Tab-separated table of C-alpha atoms in Angstrom:
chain	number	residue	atom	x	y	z
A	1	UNK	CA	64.831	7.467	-35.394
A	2	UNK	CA	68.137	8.161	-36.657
A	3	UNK	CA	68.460	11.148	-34.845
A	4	UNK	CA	67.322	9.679	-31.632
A	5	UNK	CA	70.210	6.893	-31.636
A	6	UNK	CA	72.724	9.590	-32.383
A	7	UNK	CA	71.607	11.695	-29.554
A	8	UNK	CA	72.151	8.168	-27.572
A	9	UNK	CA	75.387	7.421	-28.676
A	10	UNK	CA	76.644	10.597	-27.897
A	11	UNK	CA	75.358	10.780	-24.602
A	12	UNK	CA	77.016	7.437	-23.832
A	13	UNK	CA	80.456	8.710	-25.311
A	14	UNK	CA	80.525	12.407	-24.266
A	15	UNK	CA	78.854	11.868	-20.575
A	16	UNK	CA	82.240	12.492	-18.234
A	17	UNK	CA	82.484	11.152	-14.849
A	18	UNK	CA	82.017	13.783	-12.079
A	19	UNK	CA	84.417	13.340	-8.934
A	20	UNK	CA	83.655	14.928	-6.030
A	21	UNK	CA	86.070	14.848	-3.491
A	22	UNK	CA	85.821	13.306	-0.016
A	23	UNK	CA	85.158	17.310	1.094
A	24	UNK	CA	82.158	17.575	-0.751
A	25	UNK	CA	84.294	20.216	-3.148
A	26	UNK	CA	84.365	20.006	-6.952
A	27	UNK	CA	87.260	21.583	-9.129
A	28	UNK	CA	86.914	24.615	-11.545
A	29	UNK	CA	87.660	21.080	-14.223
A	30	UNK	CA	85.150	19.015	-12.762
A	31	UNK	CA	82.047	21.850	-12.605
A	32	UNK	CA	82.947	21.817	-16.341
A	33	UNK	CA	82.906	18.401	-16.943
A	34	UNK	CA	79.221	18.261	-15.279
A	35	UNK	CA	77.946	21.072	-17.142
A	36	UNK	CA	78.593	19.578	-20.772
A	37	UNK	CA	77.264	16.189	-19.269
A	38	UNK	CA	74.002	18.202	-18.447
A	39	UNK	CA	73.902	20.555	-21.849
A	40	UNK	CA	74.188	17.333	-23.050
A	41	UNK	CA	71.664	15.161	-21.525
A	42	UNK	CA	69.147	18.402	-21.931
A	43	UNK	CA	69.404	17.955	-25.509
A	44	UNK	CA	68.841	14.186	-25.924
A	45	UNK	CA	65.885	14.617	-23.160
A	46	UNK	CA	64.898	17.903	-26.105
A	47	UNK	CA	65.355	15.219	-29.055
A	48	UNK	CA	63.520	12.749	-27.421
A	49	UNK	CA	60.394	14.965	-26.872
A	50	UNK	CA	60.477	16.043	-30.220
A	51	UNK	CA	59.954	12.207	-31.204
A	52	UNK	CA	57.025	11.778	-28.549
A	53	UNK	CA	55.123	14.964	-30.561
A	54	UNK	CA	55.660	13.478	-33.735
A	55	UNK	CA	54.735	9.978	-32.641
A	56	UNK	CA	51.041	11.403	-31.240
A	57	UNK	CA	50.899	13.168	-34.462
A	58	UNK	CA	51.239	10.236	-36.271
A	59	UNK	CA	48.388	9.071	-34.386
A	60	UNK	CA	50.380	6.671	-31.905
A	61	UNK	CA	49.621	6.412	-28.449
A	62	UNK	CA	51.426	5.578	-25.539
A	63	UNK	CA	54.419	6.428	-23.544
A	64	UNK	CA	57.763	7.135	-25.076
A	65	UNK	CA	60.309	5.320	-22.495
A	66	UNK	CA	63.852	7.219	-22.843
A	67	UNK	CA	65.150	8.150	-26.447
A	68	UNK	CA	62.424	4.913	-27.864
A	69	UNK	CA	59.617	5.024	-29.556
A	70	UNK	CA	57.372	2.091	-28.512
A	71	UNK	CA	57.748	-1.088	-30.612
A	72	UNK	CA	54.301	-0.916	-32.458
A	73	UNK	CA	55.706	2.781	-33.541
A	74	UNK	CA	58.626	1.227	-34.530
A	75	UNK	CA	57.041	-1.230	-36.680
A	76	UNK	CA	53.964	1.424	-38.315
A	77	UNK	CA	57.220	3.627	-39.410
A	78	UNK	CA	58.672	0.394	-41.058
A	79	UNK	CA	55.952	-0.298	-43.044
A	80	UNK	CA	55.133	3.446	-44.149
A	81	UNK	CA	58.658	3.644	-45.251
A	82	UNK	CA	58.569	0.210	-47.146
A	83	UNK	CA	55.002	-1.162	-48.345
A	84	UNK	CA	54.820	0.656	-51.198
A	85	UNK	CA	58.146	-0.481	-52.398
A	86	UNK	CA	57.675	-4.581	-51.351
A	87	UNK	CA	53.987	-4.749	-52.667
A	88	UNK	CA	54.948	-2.626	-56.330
A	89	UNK	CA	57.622	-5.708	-56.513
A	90	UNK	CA	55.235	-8.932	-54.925
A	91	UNK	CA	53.905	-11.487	-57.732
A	92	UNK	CA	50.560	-12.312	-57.355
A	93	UNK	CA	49.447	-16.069	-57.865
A	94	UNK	CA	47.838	-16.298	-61.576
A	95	UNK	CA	44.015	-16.503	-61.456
A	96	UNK	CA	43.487	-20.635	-62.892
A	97	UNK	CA	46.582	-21.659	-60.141
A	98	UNK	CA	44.784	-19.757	-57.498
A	99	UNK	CA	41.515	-21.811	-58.884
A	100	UNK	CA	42.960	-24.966	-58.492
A	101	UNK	CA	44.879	-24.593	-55.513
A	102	UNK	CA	41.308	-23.396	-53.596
A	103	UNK	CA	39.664	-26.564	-55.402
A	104	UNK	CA	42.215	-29.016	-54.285
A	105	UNK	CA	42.783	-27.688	-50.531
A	106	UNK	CA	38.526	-27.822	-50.107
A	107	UNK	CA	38.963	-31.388	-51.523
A	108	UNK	CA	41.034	-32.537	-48.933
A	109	UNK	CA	41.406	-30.451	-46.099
A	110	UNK	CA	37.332	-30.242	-46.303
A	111	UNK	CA	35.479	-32.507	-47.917
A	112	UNK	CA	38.204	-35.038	-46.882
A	113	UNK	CA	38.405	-37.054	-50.486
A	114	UNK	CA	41.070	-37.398	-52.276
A	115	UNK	CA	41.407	-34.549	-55.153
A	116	UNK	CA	41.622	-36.028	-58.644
A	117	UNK	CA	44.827	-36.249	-60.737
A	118	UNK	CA	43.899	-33.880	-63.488
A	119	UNK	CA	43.740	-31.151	-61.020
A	120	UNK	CA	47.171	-31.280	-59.597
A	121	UNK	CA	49.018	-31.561	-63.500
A	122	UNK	CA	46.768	-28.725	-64.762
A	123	UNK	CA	48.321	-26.443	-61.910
A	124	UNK	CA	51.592	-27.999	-62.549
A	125	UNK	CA	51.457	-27.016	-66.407
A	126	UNK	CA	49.827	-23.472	-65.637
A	127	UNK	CA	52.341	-22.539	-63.732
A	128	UNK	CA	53.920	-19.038	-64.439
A	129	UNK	CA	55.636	-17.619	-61.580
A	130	UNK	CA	57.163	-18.043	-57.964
A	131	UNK	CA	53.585	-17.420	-56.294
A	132	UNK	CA	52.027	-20.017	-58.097
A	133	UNK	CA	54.815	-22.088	-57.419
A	134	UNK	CA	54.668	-21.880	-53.876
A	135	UNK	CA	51.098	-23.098	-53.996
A	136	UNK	CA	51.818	-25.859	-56.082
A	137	UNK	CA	54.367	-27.023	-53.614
A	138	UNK	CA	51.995	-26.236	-50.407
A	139	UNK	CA	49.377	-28.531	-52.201
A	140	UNK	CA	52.111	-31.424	-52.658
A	141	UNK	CA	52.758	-31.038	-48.759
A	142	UNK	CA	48.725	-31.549	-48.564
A	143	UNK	CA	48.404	-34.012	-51.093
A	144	UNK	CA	51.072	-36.050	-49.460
A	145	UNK	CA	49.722	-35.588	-45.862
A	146	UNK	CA	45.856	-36.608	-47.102
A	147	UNK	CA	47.498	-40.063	-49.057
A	148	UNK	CA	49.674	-40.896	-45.597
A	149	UNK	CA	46.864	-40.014	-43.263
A	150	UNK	CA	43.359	-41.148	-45.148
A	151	UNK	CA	44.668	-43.153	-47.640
A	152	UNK	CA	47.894	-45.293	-46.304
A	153	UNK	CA	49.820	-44.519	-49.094
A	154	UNK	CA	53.231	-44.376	-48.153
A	155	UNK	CA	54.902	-43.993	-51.488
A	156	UNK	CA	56.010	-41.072	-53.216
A	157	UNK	CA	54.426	-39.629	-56.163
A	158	UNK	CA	55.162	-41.075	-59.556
A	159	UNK	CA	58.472	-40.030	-60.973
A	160	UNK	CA	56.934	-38.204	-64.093
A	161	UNK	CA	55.891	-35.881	-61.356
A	162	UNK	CA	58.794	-34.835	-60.200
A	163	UNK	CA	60.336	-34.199	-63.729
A	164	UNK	CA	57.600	-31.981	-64.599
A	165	UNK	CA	57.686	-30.001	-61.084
A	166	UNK	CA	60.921	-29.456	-61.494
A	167	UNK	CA	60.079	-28.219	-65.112
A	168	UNK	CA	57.657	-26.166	-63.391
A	169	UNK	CA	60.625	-24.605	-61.165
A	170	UNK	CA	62.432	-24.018	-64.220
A	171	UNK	CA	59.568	-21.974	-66.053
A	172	UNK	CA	59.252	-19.868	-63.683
A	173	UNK	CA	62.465	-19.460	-62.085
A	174	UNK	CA	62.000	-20.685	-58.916
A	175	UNK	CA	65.241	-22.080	-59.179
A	176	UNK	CA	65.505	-23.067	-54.914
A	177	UNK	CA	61.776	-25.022	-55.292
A	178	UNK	CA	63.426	-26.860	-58.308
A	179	UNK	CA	66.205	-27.780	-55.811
A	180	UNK	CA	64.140	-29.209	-53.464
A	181	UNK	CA	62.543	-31.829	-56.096
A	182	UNK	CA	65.932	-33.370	-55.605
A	183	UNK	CA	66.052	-33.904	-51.862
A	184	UNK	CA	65.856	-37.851	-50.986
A	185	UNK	CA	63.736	-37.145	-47.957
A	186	UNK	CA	61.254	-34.741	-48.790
A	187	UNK	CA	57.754	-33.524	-47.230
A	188	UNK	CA	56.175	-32.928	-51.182
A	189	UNK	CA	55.629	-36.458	-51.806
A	190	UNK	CA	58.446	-35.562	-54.499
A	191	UNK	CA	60.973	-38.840	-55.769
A	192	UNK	CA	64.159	-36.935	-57.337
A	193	UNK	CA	65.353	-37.872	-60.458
A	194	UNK	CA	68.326	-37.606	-62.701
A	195	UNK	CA	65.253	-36.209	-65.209
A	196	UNK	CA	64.655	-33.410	-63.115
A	197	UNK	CA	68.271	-32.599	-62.099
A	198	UNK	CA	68.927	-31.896	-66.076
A	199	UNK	CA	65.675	-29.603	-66.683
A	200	UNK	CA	67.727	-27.485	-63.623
A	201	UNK	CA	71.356	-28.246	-65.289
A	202	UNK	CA	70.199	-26.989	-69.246
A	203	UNK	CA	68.544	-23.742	-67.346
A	204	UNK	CA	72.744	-23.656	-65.880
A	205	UNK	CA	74.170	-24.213	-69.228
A	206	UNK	CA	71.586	-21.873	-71.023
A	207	UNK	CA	72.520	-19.003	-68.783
A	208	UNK	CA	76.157	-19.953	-68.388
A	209	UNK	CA	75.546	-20.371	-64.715
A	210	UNK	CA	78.511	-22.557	-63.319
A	211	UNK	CA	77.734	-21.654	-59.732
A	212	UNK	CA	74.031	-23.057	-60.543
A	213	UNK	CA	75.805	-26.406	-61.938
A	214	UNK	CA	77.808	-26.943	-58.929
A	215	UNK	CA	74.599	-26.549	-56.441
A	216	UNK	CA	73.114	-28.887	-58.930
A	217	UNK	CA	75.926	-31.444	-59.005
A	218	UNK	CA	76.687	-31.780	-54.903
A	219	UNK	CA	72.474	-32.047	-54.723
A	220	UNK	CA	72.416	-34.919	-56.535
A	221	UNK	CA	75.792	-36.399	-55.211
A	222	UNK	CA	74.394	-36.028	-51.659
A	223	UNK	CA	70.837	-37.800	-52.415
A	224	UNK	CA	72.456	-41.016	-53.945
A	225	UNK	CA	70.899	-40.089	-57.776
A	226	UNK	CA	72.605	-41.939	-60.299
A	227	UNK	CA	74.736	-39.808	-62.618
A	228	UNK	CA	74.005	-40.216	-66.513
A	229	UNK	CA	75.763	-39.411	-70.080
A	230	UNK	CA	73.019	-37.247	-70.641
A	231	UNK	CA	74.328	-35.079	-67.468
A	232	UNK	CA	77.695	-35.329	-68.641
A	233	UNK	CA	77.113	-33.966	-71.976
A	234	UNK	CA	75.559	-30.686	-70.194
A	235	UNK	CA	77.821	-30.799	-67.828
A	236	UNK	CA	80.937	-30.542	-69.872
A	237	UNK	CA	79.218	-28.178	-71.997
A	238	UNK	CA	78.652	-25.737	-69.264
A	239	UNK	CA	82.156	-25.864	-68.402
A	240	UNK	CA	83.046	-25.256	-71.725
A	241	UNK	CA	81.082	-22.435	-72.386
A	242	UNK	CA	82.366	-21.136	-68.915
A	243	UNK	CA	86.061	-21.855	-70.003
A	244	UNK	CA	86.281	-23.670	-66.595
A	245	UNK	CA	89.223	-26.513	-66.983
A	246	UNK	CA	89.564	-27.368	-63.303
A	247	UNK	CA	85.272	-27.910	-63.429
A	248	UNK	CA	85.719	-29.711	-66.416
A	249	UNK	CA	88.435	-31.970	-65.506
A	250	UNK	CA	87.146	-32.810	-62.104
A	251	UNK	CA	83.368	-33.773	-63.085
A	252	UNK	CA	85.024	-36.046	-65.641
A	253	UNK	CA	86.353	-37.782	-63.733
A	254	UNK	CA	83.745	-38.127	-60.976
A	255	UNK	CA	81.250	-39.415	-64.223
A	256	UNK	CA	84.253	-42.289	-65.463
A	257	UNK	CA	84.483	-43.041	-61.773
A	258	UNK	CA	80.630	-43.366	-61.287
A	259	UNK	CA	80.654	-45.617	-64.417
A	260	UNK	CA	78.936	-43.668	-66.333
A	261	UNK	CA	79.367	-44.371	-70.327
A	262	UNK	CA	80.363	-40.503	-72.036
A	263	UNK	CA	79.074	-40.081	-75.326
A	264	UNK	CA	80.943	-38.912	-77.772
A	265	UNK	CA	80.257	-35.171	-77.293
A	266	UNK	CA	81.604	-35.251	-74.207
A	267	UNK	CA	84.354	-36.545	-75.103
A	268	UNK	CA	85.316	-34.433	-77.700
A	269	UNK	CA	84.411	-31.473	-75.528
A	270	UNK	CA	86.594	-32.463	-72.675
A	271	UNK	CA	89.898	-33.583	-75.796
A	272	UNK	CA	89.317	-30.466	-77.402
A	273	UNK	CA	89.488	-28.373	-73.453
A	274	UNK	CA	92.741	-30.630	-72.990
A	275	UNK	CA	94.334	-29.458	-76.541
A	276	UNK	CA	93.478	-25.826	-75.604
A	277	UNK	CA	94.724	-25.324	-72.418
A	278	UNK	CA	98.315	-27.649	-73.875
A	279	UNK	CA	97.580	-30.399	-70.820
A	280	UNK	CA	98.887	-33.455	-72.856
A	281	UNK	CA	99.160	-35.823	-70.435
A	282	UNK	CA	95.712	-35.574	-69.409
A	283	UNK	CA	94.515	-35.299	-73.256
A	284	UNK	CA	96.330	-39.278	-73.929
A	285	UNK	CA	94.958	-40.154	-70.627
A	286	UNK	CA	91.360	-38.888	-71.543
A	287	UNK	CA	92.079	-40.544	-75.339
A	288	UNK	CA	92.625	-43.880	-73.749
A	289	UNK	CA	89.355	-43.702	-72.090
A	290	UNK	CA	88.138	-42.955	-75.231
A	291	UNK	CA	89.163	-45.770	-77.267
A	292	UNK	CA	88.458	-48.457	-74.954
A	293	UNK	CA	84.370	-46.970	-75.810
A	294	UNK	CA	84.572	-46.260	-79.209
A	295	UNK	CA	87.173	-47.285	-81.949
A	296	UNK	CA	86.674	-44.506	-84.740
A	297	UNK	CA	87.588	-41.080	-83.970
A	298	UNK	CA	85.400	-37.972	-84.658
A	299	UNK	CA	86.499	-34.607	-85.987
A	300	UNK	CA	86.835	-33.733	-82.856
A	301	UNK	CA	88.664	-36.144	-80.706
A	302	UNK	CA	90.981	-36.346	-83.865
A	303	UNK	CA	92.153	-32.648	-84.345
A	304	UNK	CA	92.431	-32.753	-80.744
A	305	UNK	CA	95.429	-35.661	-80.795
A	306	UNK	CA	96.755	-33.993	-83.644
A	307	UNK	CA	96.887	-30.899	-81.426
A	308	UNK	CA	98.769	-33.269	-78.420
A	309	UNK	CA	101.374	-34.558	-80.963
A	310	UNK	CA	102.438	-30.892	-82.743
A	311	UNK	CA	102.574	-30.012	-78.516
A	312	UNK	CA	105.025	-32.891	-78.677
A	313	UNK	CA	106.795	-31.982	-81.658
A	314	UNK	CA	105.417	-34.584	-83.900
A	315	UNK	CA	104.805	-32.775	-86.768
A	316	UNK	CA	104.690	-35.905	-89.449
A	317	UNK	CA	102.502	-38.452	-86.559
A	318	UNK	CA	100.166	-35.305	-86.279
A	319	UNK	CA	99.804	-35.319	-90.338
A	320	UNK	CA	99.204	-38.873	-90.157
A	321	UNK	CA	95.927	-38.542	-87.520
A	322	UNK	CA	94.437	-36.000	-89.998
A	323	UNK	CA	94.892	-38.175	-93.021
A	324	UNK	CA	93.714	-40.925	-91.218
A	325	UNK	CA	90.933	-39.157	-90.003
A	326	UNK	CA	89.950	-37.786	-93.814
A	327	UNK	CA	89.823	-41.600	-95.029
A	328	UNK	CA	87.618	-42.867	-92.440
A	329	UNK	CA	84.857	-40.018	-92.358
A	330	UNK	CA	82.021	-40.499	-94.258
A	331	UNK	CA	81.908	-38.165	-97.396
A	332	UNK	CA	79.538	-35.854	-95.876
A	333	UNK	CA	81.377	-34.791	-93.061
A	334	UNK	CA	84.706	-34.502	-95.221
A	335	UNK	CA	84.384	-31.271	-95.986
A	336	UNK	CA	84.959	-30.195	-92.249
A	337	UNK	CA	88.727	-31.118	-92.322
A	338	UNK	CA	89.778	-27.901	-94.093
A	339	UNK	CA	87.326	-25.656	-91.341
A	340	UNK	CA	89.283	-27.686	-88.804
A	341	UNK	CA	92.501	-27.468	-90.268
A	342	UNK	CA	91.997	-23.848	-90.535
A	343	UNK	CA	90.910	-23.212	-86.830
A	344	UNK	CA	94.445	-25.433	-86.269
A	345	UNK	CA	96.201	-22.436	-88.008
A	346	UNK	CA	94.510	-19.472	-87.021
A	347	UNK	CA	93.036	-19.992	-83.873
A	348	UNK	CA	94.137	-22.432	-81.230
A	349	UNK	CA	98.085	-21.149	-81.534
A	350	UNK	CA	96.802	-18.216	-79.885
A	351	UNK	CA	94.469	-20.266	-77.260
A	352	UNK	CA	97.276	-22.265	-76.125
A	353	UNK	CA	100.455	-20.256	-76.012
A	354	UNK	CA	98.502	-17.426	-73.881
A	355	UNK	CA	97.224	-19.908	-71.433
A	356	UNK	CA	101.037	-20.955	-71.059
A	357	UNK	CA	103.274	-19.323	-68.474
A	358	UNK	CA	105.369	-16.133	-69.740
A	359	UNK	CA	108.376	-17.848	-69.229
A	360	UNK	CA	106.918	-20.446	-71.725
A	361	UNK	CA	105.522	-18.402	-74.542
A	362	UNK	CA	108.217	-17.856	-76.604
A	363	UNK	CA	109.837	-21.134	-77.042
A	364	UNK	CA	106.173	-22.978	-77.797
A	365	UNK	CA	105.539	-20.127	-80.356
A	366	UNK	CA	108.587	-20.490	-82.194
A	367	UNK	CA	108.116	-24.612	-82.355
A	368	UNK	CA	104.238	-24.065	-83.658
A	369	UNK	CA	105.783	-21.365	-86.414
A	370	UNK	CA	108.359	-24.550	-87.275
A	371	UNK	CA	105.504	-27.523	-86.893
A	372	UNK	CA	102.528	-26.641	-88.233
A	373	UNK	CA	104.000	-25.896	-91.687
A	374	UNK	CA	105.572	-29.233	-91.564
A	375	UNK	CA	102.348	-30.927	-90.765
A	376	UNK	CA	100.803	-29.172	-93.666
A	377	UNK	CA	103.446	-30.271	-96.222
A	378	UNK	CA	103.436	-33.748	-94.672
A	379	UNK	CA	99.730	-33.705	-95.676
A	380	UNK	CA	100.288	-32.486	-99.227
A	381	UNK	CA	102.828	-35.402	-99.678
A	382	UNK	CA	100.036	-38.231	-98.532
A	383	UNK	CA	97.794	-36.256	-101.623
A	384	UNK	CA	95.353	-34.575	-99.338
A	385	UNK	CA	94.138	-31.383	-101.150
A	386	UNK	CA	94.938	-28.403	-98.744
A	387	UNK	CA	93.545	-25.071	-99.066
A	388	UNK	CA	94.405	-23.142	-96.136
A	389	UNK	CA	95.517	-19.544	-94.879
A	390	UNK	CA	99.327	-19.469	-93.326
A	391	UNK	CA	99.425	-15.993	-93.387
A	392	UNK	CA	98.007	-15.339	-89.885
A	393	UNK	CA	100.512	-18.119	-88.539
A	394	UNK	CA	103.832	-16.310	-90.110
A	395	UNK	CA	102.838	-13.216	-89.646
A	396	UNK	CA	105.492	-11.759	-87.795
A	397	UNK	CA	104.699	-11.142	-83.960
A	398	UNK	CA	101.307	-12.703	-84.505
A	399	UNK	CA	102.124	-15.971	-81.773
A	400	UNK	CA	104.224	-13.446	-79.291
């Protein structure tokens, strides 16, 4: 087939014009020019002849019109070449699902009765794959038909439903069917939920999958669903995990703006994000937020403002926050200051300075080589027990 369109192509390119002039003579050029257009057209009427043997040897029948083979040729070549390699990859519905879906399609496409319940969440739970999962949905469509039609149900299907679909979806990665359980205006029966828009979300975060999120997030802004602090927390996680500020920043604010009331892990992820990447106007701004929800800091959002004020220079107000901090946790989370202290030394230097400009590097180094020490003395004076490493903050070169 290949062969054949060459042949064409380069009887369409190569084929000269012959002149022949108004006294019927043609030039010693010209005869030349016509007798490469003939070699030429000879050896595509040659490769086309060729394909009408091998076509009745394949068993085909029927004229060959020009340089094609006829289109049910065409389409017997197709397969050979590629049925062995689509069915060796095709999932095949599991056996109960395949049960089920039979049982329930006879029930109302036949017998015209409504199926029971128990039939549609078994297939729902024994669910395993994208084959089964596009009979599950095909039986919603039914379902959903038989209660408009027979039964003058207009409603959608219980909400439960839809979270466990969706689970379904999930399971089996049928991640585009999961998408669909949060259309508004749907032909399953389905009613989208927040519920269901997490299962999808976690399945995002557990895979890091930020493009997955995003899909996720203008689905559920486009069908009216009502964000939660539950989404938030994954939501900021997954942009954590992803090291994605500009996601981060801009879905926090779309949740504050929704009216939606951030836990305290959110929070803390989106301070801590702030105190990494050295934005400290939009760390006081986030802060504010915070304390207008909640009153007592946690480890977090409290190493994170003492993070904003050595960024300012305040080496002594950043002491201050961490002795605060140690006074008001309770005893069993006291321990954590020193871990937190120490990632303060060892860690987010590095994190911060590299995510500055190059131009910016060297000054913010050499006032974190001159702060953090302070802080630490400051904290020895209010009697806080320190045991820390400096070594990998004075190490020379070690914040270049």
């Amino acid at each position: 087939m290949h062969a054949a369109a060459r042949a064409r192509r380069l009887c369409r390119i190569l084929k000269p014009p012959v002149h022949v002039s108004s006294a019927g003579f043609v030039s010693p050029n010209d005869r030349r020019l016509a007798e490469c257009a003939r070699i030429r057209a000879q050896a595509c009427r040659d490769r086309s002849s060729s394909f009408s043997s091998a076509a009745h040897s394949l068993g085909f029948s029927g004229p060959v019109h020009g340089n094609r083979l006829p289109a049910a040729s065409y389409s017997i070549i197709s397969s050979l070449q590629y049925s062995s390699e689509a069915s060796a990859e095709k999932e095949e519905p599991t056996e109960t699902v395949k049960e089920l879906y039979d049982k329930i399609l006879e029930s109302v496409n036949t017998k015209r009765t409504m199926a029971p319940n128990a039939w549609t969440w078994s297939m729902i739970e024994n669910c395993k794959n994208r084959e089964d999962i596009k009979l599950l949905f095909d039986v919603l469509q039914n379902l959903r038909r038989f209660r408009l039609s027979n039964l003058r149900i207009h409603e959608n299907f219980n909400c439960n439903l839809c979270r466990e679909v969706t689970k379904a979806c999930v399971r089996a990665r049928a991640l585009d069917f999961g998408k669909k359980a949060l259309w508004e205006h749907n032909v399953y029966g389905l009613t989208p939920t927040i519920g269901s828009a997490n299962h999808l979300l976690q399945y995002a975060k557990e895979h890091r999958d930020a493009a997955l999120m995003q899909e996720v997030m203008k689905l559920l802004k486009k069908n009216n669903l009502q964000l939660q602090p539950s989404t938030a927390d994954i939501v900021s996680s997954i942009c954590n995990d992803t090291d994605n500020w500009g996601l981060l920043a801009k879905y926090s604010k779309r949740f504050v703006k929704g009216g939606v009331k951030l836990h305290k892990a959110a929070f803390d992820i989106w301070m801590e994000f702030a105190a990494k990447v050295g934005d400290v106007e939009s760390l006081w701004k986030i802060e504010k937020l915070r304390s207008e929800s909640m009153k007592q800091h946690t480890m977090g959002s409290g190493f994170s403002c003492a993070k904003g004020l050595l960024l300012e220079g305040k080496p002594e107000e950043a002491a201050t926050v961490i002795h605060v901090l140690n006074q008001s946790l309770p005893d069993t989370k006291r321990s954590g200051i020193m871990v937190e202290l120490q990632k303060l030394i060892s860690e987010w230097p590095f994190e911060v300075i590299k995510r500055k400009k190059e131009d910016e590097r060297k000054a913010l180094a050499a006032a974190l080589k001159s702060d953090i020490p302070a802080m630490v003395s400051s904290l020895l004076n209010t009697g806080l027990e320190v045991k820390v490493n400096m070594e990998e903050l004075t190490t020379e070169g070690a914040l270049c």
